mmCIF file of C-alpha atoms in Angstrom:
data_model
loop_
_atom_site.group_PDB
_atom_site.id
_atom_site.type_symbol
_atom_site.label_atom_id
_atom_site.label_comp_id
_atom_site.label_asym_id
_atom_site.label_seq_id
_atom_site.Cartn_x
_atom_site.Cartn_y
_atom_site.Cartn_z
ATOM 1 C CA MET A 501 6.693 -18.715 57.783
ATOM 2 C CA LEU A 502 5.341 -20.704 54.796
ATOM 3 C CA SER A 503 4.856 -24.424 54.997
ATOM 4 C CA ARG A 504 5.400 -26.691 52.009
ATOM 5 C CA LEU A 505 2.235 -28.167 50.437
ATOM 6 C CA THR A 506 2.040 -31.665 49.039
ATOM 7 C CA ARG A 507 1.022 -31.850 45.333
ATOM 8 C CA PRO A 508 -2.581 -33.057 45.894
ATOM 9 C CA TRP A 509 -3.250 -30.248 48.350
ATOM 10 C CA ALA A 510 -1.581 -27.743 46.057
ATOM 11 C CA LEU A 511 -3.921 -28.767 43.240
ATOM 12 C CA VAL A 512 -6.922 -28.378 45.511
ATOM 13 C CA VAL A 513 -5.828 -24.933 46.626
ATOM 14 C CA CYS A 514 -5.178 -23.848 43.017
ATOM 15 C CA ALA A 515 -8.507 -25.217 41.881
ATOM 16 C CA VAL A 516 -10.486 -23.141 44.375
ATOM 17 C CA PRO A 517 -10.027 -19.777 42.609
ATOM 18 C CA VAL A 518 -10.586 -21.406 39.198
ATOM 19 C CA VAL A 519 -13.882 -22.895 40.339
ATOM 20 C CA GLY A 520 -14.797 -19.535 41.783
ATOM 21 C CA LEU A 521 -14.124 -17.781 38.490
ATOM 22 C CA ILE A 522 -16.170 -20.322 36.560
ATOM 23 C CA ALA A 523 -19.038 -20.008 39.004
ATOM 24 C CA THR A 524 -18.900 -16.226 38.756
ATOM 25 C CA ALA A 525 -18.856 -16.329 34.941
ATOM 26 C CA ALA A 526 -21.808 -18.703 34.893
ATOM 27 C CA PHE A 527 -24.016 -16.116 36.569
ATOM 28 C CA ALA A 528 -22.423 -12.857 35.391
ATOM 29 C CA PRO A 529 -23.696 -11.139 32.216
ATOM 30 C CA LEU A 530 -21.258 -11.287 29.298
ATOM 31 C CA PRO A 531 -20.689 -8.675 26.550
ATOM 32 C CA PHE A 532 -22.322 -10.776 23.842
ATOM 33 C CA SER A 533 -25.515 -10.761 21.780
ATOM 34 C CA VAL A 534 -27.212 -13.849 20.395
ATOM 35 C CA ALA A 535 -28.563 -13.440 16.866
ATOM 36 C CA GLN A 536 -30.884 -15.557 14.731
ATOM 37 C CA PRO A 537 -32.543 -15.319 11.295
ATOM 38 C CA GLY A 538 -34.968 -12.411 11.315
ATOM 39 C CA LEU A 539 -37.879 -11.240 9.216
ATOM 40 C CA THR A 540 -37.711 -10.691 5.483
ATOM 41 C CA ALA A 541 -39.844 -8.195 3.593
ATOM 42 C CA ASN A 542 -40.786 -7.946 -0.069
ATOM 43 C CA VAL A 543 -39.884 -4.396 -1.088
ATOM 44 C CA LEU A 544 -42.136 -4.762 -4.145
ATOM 45 C CA GLY A 545 -45.133 -5.408 -1.891
ATOM 46 C CA ASP A 546 -46.881 -3.922 1.120
ATOM 47 C CA ASN A 547 -45.838 -3.491 4.719
ATOM 48 C CA ARG A 548 -48.549 -2.948 7.303
ATOM 49 C CA GLY A 549 -51.075 -2.199 4.585
ATOM 50 C CA GLU A 550 -48.969 0.373 2.710
ATOM 51 C CA PRO A 551 -46.687 -0.059 -0.296
ATOM 52 C CA VAL A 552 -43.029 -0.249 0.683
ATOM 53 C CA ILE A 553 -42.151 1.755 -2.452
ATOM 54 C CA THR A 554 -44.348 4.618 -3.706
ATOM 55 C CA ILE A 555 -43.282 6.544 -6.794
ATOM 56 C CA SER A 556 -44.697 9.725 -8.321
ATOM 57 C CA GLY A 557 -43.563 11.815 -11.272
ATOM 58 C CA ALA A 558 -42.958 8.835 -13.573
ATOM 59 C CA PRO A 559 -45.058 5.913 -14.827
ATOM 60 C CA THR A 560 -44.651 2.707 -12.864
ATOM 61 C CA ARG A 561 -45.241 -0.883 -13.871
ATOM 62 C CA ALA A 562 -46.946 -3.843 -12.248
ATOM 63 C CA THR A 563 -44.421 -6.386 -11.026
ATOM 64 C CA SER A 564 -44.394 -10.112 -10.352
ATOM 65 C CA GLY A 565 -41.933 -12.010 -8.242
ATOM 66 C CA GLN A 566 -40.430 -10.701 -5.032
ATOM 67 C CA LEU A 567 -37.369 -8.809 -3.865
ATOM 68 C CA ARG A 568 -36.961 -9.658 -0.202
ATOM 69 C CA MET A 569 -34.665 -7.696 2.060
ATOM 70 C CA THR A 570 -33.360 -9.767 4.961
ATOM 71 C CA THR A 571 -32.602 -9.128 8.616
ATOM 72 C CA ILE A 572 -31.263 -10.756 11.730
ATOM 73 C CA GLU A 573 -32.844 -10.581 15.174
ATOM 74 C CA ALA A 574 -30.537 -10.117 18.144
ATOM 75 C CA THR A 575 -30.942 -9.951 21.891
ATOM 76 C CA LEU A 576 -31.626 -6.381 22.992
ATOM 77 C CA PRO A 577 -28.632 -4.180 23.856
ATOM 78 C CA ASP A 578 -29.630 -4.088 27.528
ATOM 79 C CA GLU A 579 -30.501 -7.801 27.717
ATOM 80 C CA GLU A 580 -28.159 -9.897 29.836
ATOM 81 C CA VAL A 581 -26.549 -12.901 28.163
ATOM 82 C CA GLY A 582 -24.964 -15.428 30.511
ATOM 83 C CA LEU A 583 -22.381 -18.136 30.000
ATOM 84 C CA GLY A 584 -25.010 -20.866 29.744
ATOM 85 C CA GLU A 585 -26.785 -19.064 26.907
ATOM 86 C CA VAL A 586 -23.486 -18.454 25.114
ATOM 87 C CA ILE A 587 -22.539 -22.143 25.346
ATOM 88 C CA ASP A 588 -26.043 -23.288 24.351
ATOM 89 C CA ASN A 589 -26.038 -21.174 21.172
ATOM 90 C CA TRP A 590 -22.372 -21.413 20.215
ATOM 91 C CA PHE A 591 -22.685 -24.644 18.239
ATOM 92 C CA ARG A 592 -26.125 -24.044 16.714
ATOM 93 C CA THR A 593 -26.218 -23.361 12.987
ATOM 94 C CA ASP A 594 -29.299 -21.145 13.298
ATOM 95 C CA ARG A 595 -27.761 -18.898 15.956
ATOM 96 C CA ALA A 596 -24.684 -16.715 16.170
ATOM 97 C CA VAL A 597 -22.947 -15.441 19.284
ATOM 98 C CA MET A 598 -21.374 -12.074 18.501
ATOM 99 C CA PRO A 599 -19.697 -9.328 20.515
ATOM 100 C CA ARG A 600 -22.389 -6.851 21.493
ATOM 101 C CA ASP A 601 -20.371 -3.980 20.035
ATOM 102 C CA ALA A 602 -20.483 -5.726 16.652
ATOM 103 C CA VAL A 603 -24.293 -5.644 16.725
ATOM 104 C CA TYR A 604 -25.004 -2.340 18.454
ATOM 105 C CA PRO A 605 -23.083 0.934 18.659
ATOM 106 C CA SER A 606 -21.488 1.164 22.088
ATOM 107 C CA GLY A 607 -22.037 3.846 24.662
ATOM 108 C CA GLY A 608 -25.712 4.567 24.056
ATOM 109 C CA SER A 609 -28.989 3.810 25.786
ATOM 110 C CA VAL A 610 -31.534 1.497 24.170
ATOM 111 C CA ARG A 611 -33.500 4.514 22.956
ATOM 112 C CA GLU A 612 -30.391 6.165 21.523
ATOM 113 C CA ILE A 613 -29.446 2.971 19.705
ATOM 114 C CA GLU A 614 -32.967 2.639 18.275
ATOM 115 C CA GLU A 615 -32.835 6.251 17.088
ATOM 116 C CA TYR A 616 -29.403 5.662 15.556
ATOM 117 C CA ASN A 617 -30.589 2.589 13.654
ATOM 118 C CA ALA A 618 -33.700 4.419 12.456
ATOM 119 C CA GLU A 619 -31.554 7.282 11.169
ATOM 120 C CA GLN A 620 -29.274 4.782 9.425
ATOM 121 C CA MET A 621 -32.350 3.334 7.696
ATOM 122 C CA ARG A 622 -33.583 6.781 6.600
ATOM 123 C CA GLU A 623 -30.186 7.667 5.168
ATOM 124 C CA SER A 624 -30.001 4.296 3.427
ATOM 125 C CA GLN A 625 -33.390 4.878 1.800
ATOM 126 C CA ASP A 626 -32.376 8.312 0.514
ATOM 127 C CA ILE A 627 -29.106 6.970 -0.900
ATOM 128 C CA ALA A 628 -30.846 3.931 -2.415
ATOM 129 C CA THR A 629 -33.248 6.262 -4.224
ATOM 130 C CA LYS A 630 -30.391 8.371 -5.608
ATOM 131 C CA ALA A 631 -28.507 5.264 -6.766
ATOM 132 C CA ALA A 632 -31.581 3.779 -8.497
ATOM 133 C CA LEU A 633 -32.543 7.012 -10.285
ATOM 134 C CA SER A 634 -28.937 7.545 -11.345
ATOM 135 C CA HIS A 635 -28.839 4.016 -12.783
ATOM 136 C CA LEU A 636 -31.944 4.836 -14.839
ATOM 137 C CA GLY A 637 -30.767 8.307 -15.859
ATOM 138 C CA LEU A 638 -33.660 9.993 -14.066
ATOM 139 C CA SER A 639 -33.685 13.184 -12.029
ATOM 140 C CA GLY A 640 -34.589 13.250 -8.373
ATOM 141 C CA SER A 641 -36.183 16.655 -8.889
ATOM 142 C CA GLU A 642 -38.826 15.105 -11.139
ATOM 143 C CA VAL A 643 -39.292 11.617 -9.737
ATOM 144 C CA LYS A 644 -40.273 11.313 -6.098
ATOM 145 C CA VAL A 645 -39.807 8.046 -4.214
ATOM 146 C CA THR A 646 -41.159 7.262 -0.759
ATOM 147 C CA LEU A 647 -39.960 4.182 1.102
ATOM 148 C CA ARG A 648 -41.785 2.761 4.117
ATOM 149 C CA LEU A 649 -40.658 -0.242 6.120
ATOM 150 C CA ALA A 650 -41.603 -0.476 9.781
ATOM 151 C CA ASP A 651 -39.589 -2.069 12.580
ATOM 152 C CA VAL A 652 -36.359 -2.374 10.614
ATOM 153 C CA GLY A 653 -33.209 -0.352 11.242
ATOM 154 C CA GLY A 654 -29.751 -0.001 9.786
ATOM 155 C CA PRO A 655 -28.430 0.429 6.228
ATOM 156 C CA SER A 656 -28.249 -3.156 4.974
ATOM 157 C CA ALA A 657 -31.442 -3.027 2.855
ATOM 158 C CA GLY A 658 -30.009 -0.363 0.540
ATOM 159 C CA LEU A 659 -29.289 -2.681 -2.393
ATOM 160 C CA LEU A 660 -32.758 -4.241 -2.303
ATOM 161 C CA PHE A 661 -34.459 -0.838 -2.103
ATOM 162 C CA SER A 662 -32.565 0.316 -5.198
ATOM 163 C CA LEU A 663 -33.472 -2.854 -7.095
ATOM 164 C CA GLY A 664 -37.116 -2.470 -6.103
ATOM 165 C CA ILE A 665 -37.255 1.097 -7.447
ATOM 166 C CA ILE A 666 -35.619 -0.012 -10.705
ATOM 167 C CA ASP A 667 -38.059 -2.914 -11.107
ATOM 168 C CA LYS A 668 -41.089 -0.664 -10.553
ATOM 169 C CA LEU A 669 -39.842 1.913 -13.048
ATOM 170 C CA ASP A 670 -38.065 -0.114 -15.723
ATOM 171 C CA GLY A 671 -38.120 -3.838 -14.946
ATOM 172 C CA ASP A 672 -35.491 -5.661 -16.964
ATOM 173 C CA GLY A 673 -35.445 -2.829 -19.505
ATOM 174 C CA GLU A 674 -37.302 -4.860 -22.117
ATOM 175 C CA GLY A 675 -40.790 -5.098 -20.661
ATOM 176 C CA GLY A 676 -40.146 -7.976 -18.265
ATOM 177 C CA ASP A 677 -39.632 -8.190 -14.537
ATOM 178 C CA LEU A 678 -36.200 -7.716 -13.030
ATOM 179 C CA THR A 679 -36.976 -10.702 -10.815
ATOM 180 C CA GLY A 680 -38.000 -12.942 -13.710
ATOM 181 C CA GLY A 681 -40.976 -13.858 -11.514
ATOM 182 C CA ARG A 682 -38.662 -15.415 -8.909
ATOM 183 C CA THR A 683 -38.353 -14.764 -5.218
ATOM 184 C CA ILE A 684 -35.017 -12.989 -4.964
ATOM 185 C CA ALA A 685 -33.496 -12.075 -1.608
ATOM 186 C CA GLY A 686 -30.318 -10.317 -0.622
ATOM 187 C CA THR A 687 -28.484 -7.836 1.511
ATOM 188 C CA GLY A 688 -25.931 -5.083 1.119
ATOM 189 C CA THR A 689 -25.486 -1.391 1.699
ATOM 190 C CA ILE A 690 -25.520 0.959 -1.271
ATOM 191 C CA SER A 691 -23.683 4.182 -2.000
ATOM 192 C CA ALA A 692 -25.015 7.010 -4.143
ATOM 193 C CA ASP A 693 -22.725 5.924 -6.985
ATOM 194 C CA GLY A 694 -23.980 2.341 -6.785
ATOM 195 C CA GLU A 695 -21.229 0.596 -4.827
ATOM 196 C CA VAL A 696 -22.463 -2.368 -2.762
ATOM 197 C CA GLY A 697 -21.014 -2.633 0.743
ATOM 198 C CA ALA A 698 -20.611 -5.487 3.188
ATOM 199 C CA VAL A 699 -22.986 -6.093 6.072
ATOM 200 C CA GLY A 700 -23.137 -8.513 9.013
ATOM 201 C CA GLY A 701 -24.935 -11.757 9.711
ATOM 202 C CA VAL A 702 -25.139 -13.003 6.113
ATOM 203 C CA ALA A 703 -25.127 -16.684 7.126
ATOM 204 C CA LEU A 704 -28.260 -16.074 9.195
ATOM 205 C CA LYS A 705 -29.840 -13.935 6.472
ATOM 206 C CA THR A 706 -29.507 -16.720 3.904
ATOM 207 C CA GLN A 707 -31.463 -18.984 6.249
ATOM 208 C CA ALA A 708 -34.200 -16.365 6.617
ATOM 209 C CA ALA A 709 -34.307 -15.947 2.835
ATOM 210 C CA ARG A 710 -34.700 -19.662 2.089
ATOM 211 C CA ARG A 711 -37.275 -20.015 4.858
ATOM 212 C CA ASP A 712 -39.385 -17.376 3.109
ATOM 213 C CA GLY A 713 -39.152 -18.916 -0.341
ATOM 214 C CA ALA A 714 -36.109 -17.322 -1.987
ATOM 215 C CA THR A 715 -34.116 -19.324 -4.516
ATOM 216 C CA VAL A 716 -31.518 -16.622 -5.282
ATOM 217 C CA PHE A 717 -29.559 -14.525 -2.800
ATOM 218 C CA LEU A 718 -27.549 -11.424 -3.723
ATOM 219 C CA VAL A 719 -24.570 -11.071 -1.390
ATOM 220 C CA PRO A 720 -21.719 -8.543 -1.248
ATOM 221 C CA LYS A 721 -18.839 -10.311 -2.968
ATOM 222 C CA ALA A 722 -16.492 -9.851 -0.001
ATOM 223 C CA GLU A 723 -18.886 -11.915 2.143
ATOM 224 C CA CYS A 724 -19.280 -14.942 -0.130
ATOM 225 C CA GLY A 725 -17.317 -17.091 2.312
ATOM 226 C CA ASP A 726 -19.509 -16.125 5.250
ATOM 227 C CA ALA A 727 -22.673 -16.709 3.221
ATOM 228 C CA GLN A 728 -21.520 -20.201 2.233
ATOM 229 C CA ALA A 729 -20.901 -21.224 5.838
ATOM 230 C CA GLU A 730 -24.451 -22.403 6.544
ATOM 231 C CA LEU A 731 -25.963 -22.131 3.066
ATOM 232 C CA PRO A 732 -29.428 -23.736 2.889
ATOM 233 C CA ALA A 733 -30.109 -26.219 0.105
ATOM 234 C CA GLY A 734 -31.856 -24.725 -2.901
ATOM 235 C CA LEU A 735 -30.455 -21.205 -2.505
ATOM 236 C CA ARG A 736 -28.048 -19.845 -5.126
ATOM 237 C CA LEU A 737 -25.561 -17.181 -4.050
ATOM 238 C CA ILE A 738 -24.783 -14.430 -6.545
ATOM 239 C CA PRO A 739 -21.908 -12.109 -5.600
ATOM 240 C CA VAL A 740 -22.344 -8.402 -6.320
ATOM 241 C CA THR A 741 -20.113 -5.360 -6.017
ATOM 242 C CA THR A 742 -22.236 -2.706 -7.760
ATOM 243 C CA LEU A 743 -25.877 -1.936 -8.441
ATOM 244 C CA ASP A 744 -25.247 -2.148 -12.199
ATOM 245 C CA GLY A 745 -23.724 -5.584 -11.717
ATOM 246 C CA ALA A 746 -26.656 -6.767 -9.599
ATOM 247 C CA VAL A 747 -29.119 -5.654 -12.302
ATOM 248 C CA ASP A 748 -27.065 -7.328 -15.029
ATOM 249 C CA SER A 749 -26.938 -10.591 -13.053
ATOM 250 C CA LEU A 750 -30.689 -10.648 -12.504
ATOM 251 C CA VAL A 751 -31.400 -9.941 -16.179
ATOM 252 C CA ALA A 752 -28.926 -12.634 -17.243
ATOM 253 C CA LEU A 753 -30.638 -15.219 -15.034
ATOM 254 C CA GLU A 754 -33.415 -15.266 -17.643
ATOM 255 C CA SER A 755 -31.354 -15.242 -20.827
ATOM 256 C CA ASP A 756 -28.127 -17.042 -19.844
ATOM 257 C CA PRO A 757 -28.177 -18.350 -16.260
ATOM 258 C CA GLY A 758 -24.926 -20.251 -16.752
ATOM 259 C CA ALA A 759 -23.082 -16.990 -17.378
ATOM 260 C CA VAL A 760 -24.058 -15.564 -13.998
ATOM 261 C CA PRO A 761 -21.290 -16.061 -11.434
ATOM 262 C CA SER A 762 -22.007 -17.830 -8.160
ATOM 263 C CA CYS A 763 -20.097 -17.735 -4.883
#
């Protein structure tokens, strides 16, 4: 037989399981990763004492300015993230709380994920080389390009690798630097035919870029809105959809900066 509860007691009884769930969630790991602005690297320079881009089979040119690829740093795939950490980082502009599956491929061990990201980087480098040489009308059988960048995985540096190869081989096409002597940063995947693809974490990457001295940031056009969300002062966003378009925008920054579109 069930007895009838008064309203105050009913609320107390109902609150017990809710409090229990909250307490459990506070200590249980959640399927999230916390990301922050990561390192940037000048693809026209050195990394760990070696040139990021080495070219043989064609004359190269000395460059000024920088082309900085950008990254985010995220909690490791096997690192536990609790409710307190999620709440603490949720409202910070220099952090992002993201589903773990959006940062790392699911179903793999830490080592498998690291190997996957490394393979993605290798493939991105090969494709970036093909796209750059195609843009310049050069043959991959004659010109050899080696790309080295330690401790970075994934395909999102493809655009910057291609631009770096073009700058070392041809500059702006008229004897000047593709960078115009500036510190240019950016992100974006690249396809062999020069299409620029979207990536993740652009709002954090713009912060990393400005921190390391960039004044211009190349962003996949589809992600202009995300990039504007926490845009640092002094950083100009230039939307790109193709490698040819990215080159044209950088060249135009010298001759007619007002004609270059911004996000």
